[in-house]
């Protein structure tokens, strides 16, 4: 019998019965109904698929020979519609050869019933198929639940893994930044690294650092990235005392728009917000405010998170420690330099020639170093080395140092000790380590005939080779009580004559070019 889908009950199991012979179909339908099944009848193969999709049967009994389509192809299509294979299909046929059985099972059938069918056998085989299907369905549901749980666990693990990766990256970033900050004593380099790291790690579009002055009464812009320098340089934060007191007391990142009234109303703070800076974080050293880091909004438009704030606070802590270390080093340098300047002043008081000579050698040397593209650090070493190259003369007797006539052989030998004496004087000053090699070796020669160590060629540091040329040039061109200084061109020729013997050819070439083009100033007595 034909049954409409909406007339089927949910309490009785449904059998979709497909049989071309009306008489056989009626008999099979009656048997199944008498055993408590709701039967949905189909006359041909095309109708089977339509009814299958419309009624969702629990089992399908399908004749191998159907009008319009054979039972095998219909069974295969049902399997494609029911990927889980939970609706059993029983094929029926007049014969059951080995090939026919293989074809039935390959098409996806769960059983094959040979005609003519008997009522008890048909219902028993249908019941067995339904029981097996019920077990498969239960297992399938358990598997789906397990897969769903596994998928959720995998998603949770992926989320956890992402968080761990972010935390690991954050920790690695903090470690790398700390290493970089502590490897540099240059405050400008440290701040540049800090701003770039903060912008990269937090994904913000701008960052700026204000640092506290030495008298702690002024906090001024030190560096900015991504924000127009002219606009932010006009922000005078030392006039925003309520804000500075607030940020110092809280010691943590703060959204500028969330500041309480009385703190957020200052014109310079308002200017920061107008420029697009949304967050401020104090940088502290030894418990007091040493700087303020201000950031722009996140590039992705999202708000700052607690994780962002934690990262920012850690970066600021690393920066504060490094900046304090750099400041201590700067003060130590100043102390050393003050001591050295006192020594130089004492020496120059003994030898008036040395006073002008030292300044000119330093000026010539730095001009050559810049032309040869020395780094900032190398120029600093060259500056110290050229300024201190004759510091050892402080240990030379006055009667030799200030002798108005030519020195004797013995006196010359004593004078030649000044590079070693200078090296000894500076030995315990660590930051002058590279400058000491210039002091010790500025009288070495390219051909190895110099003193005190008889170095040759590139065994001599480039800084010492530069000072050797500058020192000799000034000695050639300076007036002494016992000699007239050379003119500029004569001195240049003299330098050229001693290339590859006393002087480095590259240094002489650079210095000559500077002298002839006015790239380095010379004393007035040398000018034509």
Coordinates of N, CA and C in Angstrom, one line a residue, residues 103-196:
X103 N 27.7 -9.4 -6.3 CA 27.2 -8.1 -6.8 C 26.3 -7.4 -5.8
X104 N 25.5 -8.1 -5.1 CA 24.6 -7.5 -4.1 C 25.3 -6.9 -3.0
X105 N 26.3 -7.6 -2.5 CA 27.1 -7.1 -1.3 C 28.0 -5.9 -1.8
X106 N 28.5 -6.0 -3.0 CA 29.4 -4.9 -3.5 C 28.5 -3.6 -3.7
X107 N 27.2 -3.8 -4.0 CA 26.3 -2.7 -4.1 C 25.9 -2.1 -2.8
X108 N 26.3 -2.8 -1.7 CA 26.0 -2.2 -0.3 C 24.9 -2.9 0.4
X109 N 24.3 -4.0 -0.1 CA 23.2 -4.7 0.6 C 23.8 -5.4 1.8
X110 N 22.9 -5.4 2.9 CA 23.3 -6.1 4.1 C 22.9 -7.6 4.1
X111 N 22.0 -7.9 3.2 CA 21.5 -9.3 3.1 C 20.9 -9.6 1.7
X112 N 20.8 -10.8 1.4 CA 20.1 -11.2 0.1 C 19.1 -12.3 0.4
X113 N 17.9 -12.2 0.0 CA 16.8 -13.1 0.2 C 16.4 -13.7 -1.1
X114 N 16.4 -15.1 -1.2 CA 16.1 -15.8 -2.4 C 14.6 -16.0 -2.5
X115 N 13.9 -15.7 -3.6 CA 12.5 -15.9 -3.8 C 12.3 -17.4 -4.2
X116 N 11.1 -17.9 -3.9 CA 10.0 -17.3 -3.2 C 10.2 -17.1 -1.7
X117 N 9.7 -16.0 -1.2 CA 9.9 -15.7 0.2 C 8.8 -16.3 1.1
X118 N 9.2 -16.6 2.3 CA 8.2 -17.1 3.3 C 8.1 -15.9 4.4
X119 N 6.9 -15.8 4.9 CA 6.6 -14.7 5.9 C 7.5 -14.7 7.1
X120 N 7.7 -15.9 7.7 CA 8.6 -15.9 8.9 C 10.0 -15.6 8.5
X121 N 10.5 -16.1 7.4 CA 11.9 -15.9 7.0 C 12.1 -14.4 6.7
X122 N 11.1 -13.8 6.0 CA 11.2 -12.4 5.6 C 11.3 -11.5 6.9
X123 N 10.3 -11.7 7.8 CA 10.3 -10.9 9.0 C 11.5 -11.1 9.9
X124 N 11.9 -12.4 10.0 CA 13.1 -12.6 10.8 C 14.3 -11.9 10.2
X125 N 14.5 -12.0 8.9 CA 15.7 -11.3 8.3 C 15.6 -9.8 8.4
X126 N 14.4 -9.3 8.3 CA 14.2 -7.8 8.5 C 14.5 -7.4 9.9
X127 N 14.0 -8.2 10.9 CA 14.3 -8.0 12.3 C 15.8 -8.0 12.6
X128 N 16.5 -9.0 12.0 CA 17.9 -9.2 12.2 C 18.6 -8.0 11.6
X129 N 18.2 -7.5 10.5 CA 18.9 -6.4 9.8 C 18.7 -5.1 10.7
X130 N 17.5 -5.0 11.2 CA 17.2 -3.8 12.1 C 18.0 -3.8 13.4
X131 N 18.1 -5.1 13.9 CA 18.9 -5.2 15.2 C 20.4 -4.8 14.9
X132 N 20.9 -5.4 13.8 CA 22.3 -5.0 13.4 C 22.5 -3.6 13.2
X133 N 21.4 -3.0 12.5 CA 21.5 -1.5 12.2 C 21.4 -0.7 13.5
X134 N 20.6 -1.2 14.5 CA 20.6 -0.5 15.8 C 21.9 -0.5 16.5
X135 N 22.6 -1.7 16.4 CA 23.9 -1.7 17.1 C 24.9 -0.8 16.3
X136 N 24.8 -0.8 15.0 CA 25.7 0.1 14.2 C 25.4 1.5 14.5
X137 N 24.1 1.8 14.6 CA 23.7 3.2 14.9 C 24.3 3.7 16.3
X138 N 24.1 2.8 17.2 CA 24.6 3.1 18.6 C 26.1 3.3 18.6
X139 N 26.8 2.4 17.9 CA 28.3 2.6 17.7 C 28.6 3.8 17.0
X140 N 27.9 4.1 15.9 CA 28.1 5.3 15.1 C 27.9 6.6 16.0
X141 N 26.8 6.6 16.8 CA 26.6 7.7 17.6 C 27.7 7.9 18.7
X142 N 28.1 6.8 19.2 CA 29.2 6.9 20.2 C 30.5 7.4 19.5
X143 N 30.7 6.9 18.3 CA 31.9 7.3 17.6 C 31.8 8.8 17.2
X144 N 30.6 9.3 16.8 CA 30.4 10.7 16.5 C 30.6 11.5 17.7
X145 N 30.1 11.1 18.9 CA 30.3 11.8 20.1 C 31.8 11.9 20.5
X146 N 32.5 10.7 20.3 CA 33.9 10.6 20.6 C 34.7 11.6 19.6
X147 N 34.3 11.5 18.4 CA 35.0 12.4 17.4 C 34.8 13.9 17.7
X148 N 33.5 14.2 18.1 CA 33.2 15.5 18.5 C 34.0 16.0 19.7
X149 N 34.1 15.0 20.7 CA 35.0 15.3 21.9 C 36.4 15.5 21.5
X150 N 36.9 14.6 20.6 CA 38.3 14.7 20.1 C 38.5 16.0 19.4
X151 N 37.5 16.4 18.5 CA 37.6 17.6 17.8 C 37.7 18.8 18.7
X152 N 36.8 18.8 19.8 CA 36.8 19.9 20.7 C 38.1 19.9 21.5
X153 N 38.6 18.7 21.9 CA 39.9 18.6 22.6 C 41.0 19.2 21.7
X154 N 40.9 18.8 20.4 CA 42.0 19.3 19.5 C 41.9 20.8 19.3
X155 N 40.7 21.3 19.3 CA 40.5 22.8 19.2 C 41.0 23.4 20.5
X156 N 40.7 22.8 21.6 CA 41.2 23.3 22.9 C 42.8 23.3 22.9
X157 N 43.3 22.1 22.4 CA 44.8 22.0 22.4 C 45.4 23.0 21.5
X158 N 44.7 23.3 20.3 CA 45.2 24.3 19.4 C 45.2 25.6 20.0
X159 N 44.1 25.9 20.8 CA 44.0 27.2 21.4 C 45.1 27.4 22.5
X160 N 45.2 26.3 23.3 CA 46.3 26.3 24.3 C 47.7 26.4 23.7
X161 N 47.8 25.7 22.6 CA 49.1 25.7 21.9 C 49.4 27.1 21.4
X162 N 48.4 27.8 20.8 CA 48.6 29.1 20.3 C 49.0 30.1 21.5
X163 N 48.3 29.9 22.6 CA 48.6 30.7 23.8 C 50.0 30.5 24.3
X164 N 50.4 29.2 24.3 CA 51.7 28.8 24.7 C 52.8 29.4 23.8
X165 N 52.5 29.3 22.5 CA 53.4 29.9 21.5 C 53.5 31.4 21.7
X166 N 52.4 32.1 22.0 CA 52.4 33.5 22.2 C 53.2 33.8 23.4
X167 N 53.0 33.0 24.5 CA 53.7 33.2 25.7 C 55.2 33.0 25.5
X168 N 55.5 31.9 24.8 CA 56.9 31.5 24.5 C 57.6 32.6 23.7
X169 N 56.8 33.1 22.7 CA 57.4 34.2 21.8 C 57.6 35.4 22.7
X170 N 56.6 35.7 23.6 CA 56.8 36.9 24.4 C 58.0 36.8 25.3
X171 N 58.2 35.6 25.9 CA 59.3 35.4 26.8 C 60.6 35.4 26.0
X172 N 60.6 34.9 24.8 CA 61.8 34.9 23.9 C 62.1 36.4 23.5
X173 N 61.0 37.1 23.2 CA 61.2 38.5 22.9 C 61.8 39.3 24.0
X174 N 61.3 39.0 25.3 CA 61.8 39.7 26.4 C 63.3 39.4 26.7
X175 N 63.6 38.1 26.5 CA 65.0 37.6 26.7 C 65.9 38.3 25.6
X176 N 65.4 38.3 24.3 CA 66.2 38.9 23.3 C 66.4 40.4 23.5
X177 N 65.3 41.0 23.9 CA 65.4 42.5 24.1 C 66.4 42.8 25.3
X178 N 66.3 42.0 26.4 CA 67.1 42.2 27.5 C 68.6 42.0 27.1
X179 N 68.8 40.9 26.3 CA 70.2 40.7 25.8 C 70.7 41.9 25.0
X180 N 69.8 42.3 24.0 CA 70.3 43.5 23.2 C 70.5 44.7 24.0
X181 N 69.5 45.0 24.9 CA 69.7 46.2 25.7 C 70.9 46.2 26.6
X182 N 71.2 45.0 27.1 CA 72.4 44.9 28.0 C 73.7 44.8 27.2
X183 N 73.6 44.5 25.9 CA 74.8 44.5 25.1 C 75.2 45.8 24.6
X184 N 74.4 46.8 24.8 CA 74.6 48.2 24.4 C 74.7 49.2 25.5
X185 N 75.6 50.1 25.5 CA 75.7 51.1 26.5 C 75.3 52.5 25.9
X186 N 74.8 52.4 24.6 CA 74.4 53.6 23.9 C 72.9 53.8 24.2
X187 N 72.5 54.9 24.9 CA 71.1 55.0 25.3 C 70.2 55.2 24.1
X188 N 70.7 55.9 23.0 CA 69.9 56.1 21.8 C 69.7 54.8 21.1
X189 N 70.7 53.9 21.1 CA 70.5 52.6 20.5 C 69.5 51.8 21.3
X190 N 69.6 51.8 22.6 CA 68.7 51.1 23.5 C 67.2 51.5 23.2
X191 N 67.0 52.8 23.2 CA 65.6 53.3 23.0 C 65.1 53.0 21.7
X192 N 65.9 53.0 20.6 CA 65.5 52.6 19.3 C 65.1 51.2 19.3
X193 N 65.8 50.3 19.9 CA 65.5 48.9 20.0 C 64.2 48.7 20.8
X194 N 64.0 49.4 21.9 CA 62.8 49.3 22.7 C 61.6 49.7 21.9
X195 N 61.6 50.8 21.2 CA 60.4 51.3 20.5 C 60.1 50.3 19.3
X196 N 61.1 49.8 18.6 CA 60.8 48.9 17.5 C 60.2 47.6 18.0

